[in-house]
PDB file of C-alpha atoms in Angstrom:
ATOM      1  CA  UNK I  82     -70.896  84.384  -2.568  1.00 62.00           C
ATOM      2  CA  UNK I  83     -74.432  85.177  -3.762  1.00 67.00           C
ATOM      3  CA  UNK I  84     -75.739  85.160  -0.210  1.00 66.00           C
ATOM      4  CA  UNK I  85     -73.165  87.728   0.895  1.00 64.00           C
ATOM      5  CA  UNK I  86     -73.459  90.091  -2.071  1.00 64.00           C
ATOM      6  CA  UNK I  87     -75.904  92.919  -2.525  1.00 68.00           C
ATOM      7  CA  UNK I  88     -78.452  91.969  -5.198  1.00 65.00           C
ATOM      8  CA  UNK I  89     -77.426  94.922  -7.384  1.00 71.00           C
ATOM      9  CA  UNK I  90     -73.806  93.749  -7.479  1.00 66.00           C
ATOM     10  CA  UNK I  91     -74.762  90.363  -8.942  1.00 68.00           C
ATOM     11  CA  UNK I  92     -77.096  91.729 -11.615  1.00 82.00           C
ATOM     12  CA  UNK I  93     -74.517  90.792 -14.257  1.00 81.00           C
ATOM     13  CA  UNK I  94     -74.983  87.130 -13.292  1.00 81.00           C
ATOM     14  CA  UNK I  95     -78.756  87.399 -13.588  1.00 85.00           C
ATOM     15  CA  UNK I  96     -78.366  89.121 -16.968  1.00 88.00           C
ATOM     16  CA  UNK I  97     -76.092  86.336 -18.230  1.00 87.00           C
ATOM     17  CA  UNK I  98     -78.725  83.737 -17.302  1.00 90.00           C
ATOM     18  CA  UNK I  99     -81.239  85.139 -19.795  1.00 92.00           C
ATOM     19  CA  UNK I 100     -81.665  82.639 -22.620  1.00 94.00           C
ATOM     20  CA  UNK I 101     -79.696  80.013 -20.683  1.00 94.00           C
ATOM     21  CA  UNK I 102     -82.077  79.202 -17.851  1.00 96.00           C
ATOM     22  CA  UNK I 103     -83.071  75.699 -19.006  1.00 96.00           C
ATOM     23  CA  UNK I 104     -79.501  74.416 -19.543  1.00 97.00           C
ATOM     24  CA  UNK I 105     -78.483  75.903 -16.196  1.00 96.00           C
ATOM     25  CA  UNK I 106     -81.549  74.580 -14.370  1.00 97.00           C
ATOM     26  CA  UNK I 107     -80.837  71.061 -15.626  1.00 98.00           C
ATOM     27  CA  UNK I 108     -77.193  71.140 -14.523  1.00 97.00           C
ATOM     28  CA  UNK I 109     -76.197  69.834 -11.061  1.00 97.00           C
ATOM     29  CA  UNK I 110     -74.447  73.087 -10.085  1.00 96.00           C
ATOM     30  CA  UNK I 111     -76.427  75.484 -12.262  1.00 95.00           C
ATOM     31  CA  UNK I 112     -79.694  74.539 -10.585  1.00 96.00           C
ATOM     32  CA  UNK I 113     -78.280  75.535  -7.218  1.00 96.00           C
ATOM     33  CA  UNK I 114     -77.038  78.894  -8.496  1.00 93.00           C
ATOM     34  CA  UNK I 115     -80.464  79.671  -9.982  1.00 95.00           C
ATOM     35  CA  UNK I 116     -82.106  78.741  -6.674  1.00 95.00           C
ATOM     36  CA  UNK I 117     -79.816  81.112  -4.760  1.00 92.00           C
ATOM     37  CA  UNK I 118     -80.438  83.926  -7.260  1.00 91.00           C
ATOM     38  CA  UNK I 119     -84.199  83.459  -6.900  1.00 92.00           C
ATOM     39  CA  UNK I 120     -83.865  83.442  -3.134  1.00 89.00           C
ATOM     40  CA  UNK I 121     -81.629  86.483  -2.658  1.00 86.00           C
ATOM     41  CA  UNK I 122     -82.647  88.821  -5.488  1.00 87.00           C
ATOM     42  CA  UNK I 123     -85.854  90.797  -5.731  1.00 88.00           C
ATOM     43  CA  UNK I 124     -88.730  89.579  -7.862  1.00 91.00           C
ATOM     44  CA  UNK I 125     -88.364  92.445 -10.338  1.00 89.00           C
ATOM     45  CA  UNK I 126     -84.656  91.652 -10.698  1.00 91.00           C
ATOM     46  CA  UNK I 127     -85.276  88.018 -11.673  1.00 92.00           C
ATOM     47  CA  UNK I 128     -88.589  88.319 -13.548  1.00 94.00           C
ATOM     48  CA  UNK I 129     -87.012  87.288 -16.873  1.00 94.00           C
ATOM     49  CA  UNK I 130     -85.436  84.225 -15.255  1.00 95.00           C
ATOM     50  CA  UNK I 131     -88.788  83.354 -13.689  1.00 95.00           C
ATOM     51  CA  UNK I 132     -90.528  83.739 -17.038  1.00 95.00           C
ATOM     52  CA  UNK I 133     -88.112  81.264 -18.645  1.00 96.00           C
ATOM     53  CA  UNK I 134     -88.653  78.800 -15.800  1.00 97.00           C
ATOM     54  CA  UNK I 135     -92.429  79.063 -16.128  1.00 96.00           C
ATOM     55  CA  UNK I 136     -92.292  78.675 -19.922  1.00 96.00           C
ATOM     56  CA  UNK I 137     -90.194  75.517 -19.549  1.00 97.00           C
ATOM     57  CA  UNK I 138     -91.962  74.078 -16.517  1.00 97.00           C
ATOM     58  CA  UNK I 139     -93.321  71.039 -18.399  1.00 95.00           C
ATOM     59  CA  UNK I 140     -89.762  69.949 -19.232  1.00 96.00           C
ATOM     60  CA  UNK I 141     -88.084  71.000 -15.999  1.00 98.00           C
ATOM     61  CA  UNK I 142     -90.423  69.041 -13.710  1.00 98.00           C
ATOM     62  CA  UNK I 143     -89.274  65.745 -15.245  1.00 98.00           C
ATOM     63  CA  UNK I 144     -85.564  66.567 -14.958  1.00 98.00           C
ATOM     64  CA  UNK I 145     -83.497  65.333 -12.022  1.00 98.00           C
ATOM     65  CA  UNK I 146     -82.194  68.864 -11.346  1.00 98.00           C
ATOM     66  CA  UNK I 147     -84.761  71.084 -13.046  1.00 98.00           C
ATOM     67  CA  UNK I 148     -87.524  69.884 -10.740  1.00 98.00           C
ATOM     68  CA  UNK I 149     -85.680  71.464  -7.807  1.00 98.00           C
ATOM     69  CA  UNK I 150     -85.732  74.853  -9.534  1.00 98.00           C
ATOM     70  CA  UNK I 151     -89.500  74.624 -10.087  1.00 98.00           C
ATOM     71  CA  UNK I 152     -89.992  73.503  -6.469  1.00 98.00           C
ATOM     72  CA  UNK I 153     -87.927  76.484  -5.335  1.00 96.00           C
ATOM     73  CA  UNK I 154     -90.159  78.886  -7.272  1.00 97.00           C
ATOM     74  CA  UNK I 155     -93.227  77.267  -5.716  1.00 96.00           C
ATOM     75  CA  UNK I 156     -91.793  77.569  -2.232  1.00 94.00           C
ATOM     76  CA  UNK I 157     -90.168  81.003  -2.426  1.00 91.00           C
ATOM     77  CA  UNK I 158     -91.941  82.717  -5.321  1.00 91.00           C
ATOM     78  CA  UNK I 159     -95.024  84.880  -5.421  1.00 93.00           C
ATOM     79  CA  UNK I 160     -98.563  83.601  -5.784  1.00 94.00           C
ATOM     80  CA  UNK I 161     -98.633  84.651  -9.452  1.00 94.00           C
ATOM     81  CA  UNK I 162     -95.562  82.469 -10.081  1.00 95.00           C
ATOM     82  CA  UNK I 163     -97.312  79.487  -8.492  1.00 95.00           C
ATOM     83  CA  UNK I 164    -100.476  80.092 -10.497  1.00 95.00           C
ATOM     84  CA  UNK I 165     -98.513  80.366 -13.746  1.00 96.00           C
ATOM     85  CA  UNK I 166     -96.743  77.080 -13.035  1.00 97.00           C
ATOM     86  CA  UNK I 167    -100.058  75.389 -12.278  1.00 96.00           C
ATOM     87  CA  UNK I 168    -101.479  76.668 -15.564  1.00 95.00           C
ATOM     88  CA  UNK I 169     -98.534  75.072 -17.412  1.00 95.00           C
ATOM     89  CA  UNK I 170     -98.959  71.625 -15.831  1.00 96.00           C
ATOM     90  CA  UNK I 171    -102.730  71.493 -15.522  1.00 94.00           C
ATOM     91  CA  UNK I 172    -104.102  68.398 -17.222  1.00 93.00           C
ATOM     92  CA  UNK I 173    -100.856  66.490 -16.583  1.00 94.00           C
ATOM     93  CA  UNK I 174    -100.950  66.302 -12.800  1.00 96.00           C
ATOM     94  CA  UNK I 175    -101.860  62.613 -12.596  1.00 95.00           C
ATOM     95  CA  UNK I 176     -99.017  61.632 -14.945  1.00 95.00           C
ATOM     96  CA  UNK I 177     -96.638  63.937 -13.078  1.00 97.00           C
ATOM     97  CA  UNK I 178     -97.665  62.323  -9.798  1.00 97.00           C
ATOM     98  CA  UNK I 179     -96.422  58.992 -11.127  1.00 97.00           C
ATOM     99  CA  UNK I 180     -92.945  60.312 -11.951  1.00 97.00           C
ATOM    100  CA  UNK I 181     -90.007  60.234  -9.542  1.00 97.00           C
ATOM    101  CA  UNK I 182     -89.067  63.913  -9.949  1.00 98.00           C
ATOM    102  CA  UNK I 183     -92.304  65.528 -11.114  1.00 98.00           C
ATOM    103  CA  UNK I 184     -94.256  64.070  -8.183  1.00 98.00           C
ATOM    104  CA  UNK I 185     -92.228  66.261  -5.828  1.00 97.00           C
ATOM    105  CA  UNK I 186     -93.347  69.328  -7.785  1.00 98.00           C
ATOM    106  CA  UNK I 187     -96.987  68.261  -7.436  1.00 97.00           C
ATOM    107  CA  UNK I 188     -96.480  67.900  -3.682  1.00 97.00           C
ATOM    108  CA  UNK I 189     -95.058  71.453  -3.514  1.00 97.00           C
ATOM    109  CA  UNK I 190     -98.032  72.709  -5.524  1.00 96.00           C
ATOM    110  CA  UNK I 191    -100.319  71.205  -2.902  1.00 95.00           C
ATOM    111  CA  UNK I 192     -98.286  72.647  -0.069  1.00 95.00           C
ATOM    112  CA  UNK I 193     -97.764  76.226  -1.271  1.00 95.00           C
ATOM    113  CA  UNK I 194    -100.660  77.035  -3.618  1.00 92.00           C
ATOM    114  CA  UNK I 195    -103.691  79.138  -2.822  1.00 92.00           C
ATOM    115  CA  UNK I 196    -106.929  77.407  -1.783  1.00 93.00           C
ATOM    116  CA  UNK I 197    -108.364  77.993  -5.278  1.00 93.00           C
ATOM    117  CA  UNK I 198    -105.313  76.398  -6.891  1.00 92.00           C
ATOM    118  CA  UNK I 199    -105.467  73.438  -4.511  1.00 93.00           C
ATOM    119  CA  UNK I 200    -109.088  72.995  -5.552  1.00 93.00           C
ATOM    120  CA  UNK I 201    -107.930  72.727  -9.191  1.00 93.00           C
ATOM    121  CA  UNK I 202    -105.404  70.070  -8.175  1.00 94.00           C
ATOM    122  CA  UNK I 203    -107.948  68.065  -6.205  1.00 93.00           C
ATOM    123  CA  UNK I 204    -110.469  68.208  -9.055  1.00 93.00           C
ATOM    124  CA  UNK I 205    -107.902  66.659 -11.360  1.00 92.00           C
ATOM    125  CA  UNK I 206    -107.047  63.974  -8.798  1.00 93.00           C
ATOM    126  CA  UNK I 207    -110.706  63.035  -8.409  1.00 91.00           C
ATOM    127  CA  UNK I 208    -111.356  62.831 -12.153  1.00 89.00           C
ATOM    128  CA  UNK I 209    -110.654  59.928 -14.472  1.00 86.00           C
ATOM    129  CA  UNK I 210    -107.480  58.910 -16.254  1.00 80.00           C
ATOM    130  CA  UNK I 211    -107.069  55.965 -18.610  1.00 79.00           C
ATOM    131  CA  UNK I 212    -110.696  54.973 -17.911  1.00 86.00           C
ATOM    132  CA  UNK I 213    -110.108  54.628 -14.176  1.00 88.00           C
ATOM    133  CA  UNK I 214    -110.515  56.950 -11.213  1.00 92.00           C
ATOM    134  CA  UNK I 215    -107.310  59.014 -11.076  1.00 91.00           C
ATOM    135  CA  UNK I 216    -107.099  58.715  -7.318  1.00 92.00           C
ATOM    136  CA  UNK I 217    -106.901  54.905  -7.546  1.00 93.00           C
ATOM    137  CA  UNK I 218    -104.143  55.103 -10.147  1.00 93.00           C
ATOM    138  CA  UNK I 219    -102.220  57.481  -7.913  1.00 94.00           C
ATOM    139  CA  UNK I 220    -102.787  55.462  -4.729  1.00 94.00           C
ATOM    140  CA  UNK I 221    -101.346  52.349  -6.364  1.00 95.00           C
ATOM    141  CA  UNK I 222     -98.305  54.156  -7.747  1.00 95.00           C
ATOM    142  CA  UNK I 223     -94.911  54.236  -6.002  1.00 96.00           C
ATOM    143  CA  UNK I 224     -94.752  58.052  -6.246  1.00 97.00           C
ATOM    144  CA  UNK I 225     -98.411  58.962  -6.654  1.00 95.00           C
ATOM    145  CA  UNK I 226     -99.336  57.599  -3.250  1.00 96.00           C
ATOM    146  CA  UNK I 227     -97.127  60.233  -1.620  1.00 96.00           C
ATOM    147  CA  UNK I 228     -98.975  62.947  -3.527  1.00 96.00           C
ATOM    148  CA  UNK I 229    -102.285  61.591  -2.227  1.00 95.00           C
ATOM    149  CA  UNK I 230    -100.904  61.500   1.316  1.00 94.00           C
ATOM    150  CA  UNK I 231     -99.815  65.143   0.982  1.00 92.00           C
ATOM    151  CA  UNK I 232    -103.287  66.050  -0.313  1.00 91.00           C
ATOM    152  CA  UNK I 233    -104.868  64.562   2.800  1.00 86.00           C
TER     153      UNK I 233
END
């Protein structure tokens, strides 16, 4: 339905999402509707939805459905959206890399971010965490090793 409608005709749906983005993004069907809205509507039409996603990124990345919404923004959003998401998760990338859902978001950050943003990611991976080199922690982790492979 969303794919076949003109963006202006579904503005009422976008408007109803305001203030409800997190509950919808963490719902098995709601997350898919948000992804379609982000995909088929213009950036200016969904800016308030995007702002709510960015503000709640730290929670959404650890959710079984919310992480898909953040990944969708990284893949289909604008560079500013990607940079804003990175700013929200910076300093937590090693821990996120060790989480089943959040690690997928880190992989998308590596894949779709600007070279400068990727440099920020790699700096964090090559730092220390818990008194050990972060890269070793990630390499030994069931999910973190996939992030390292994507970084290579």
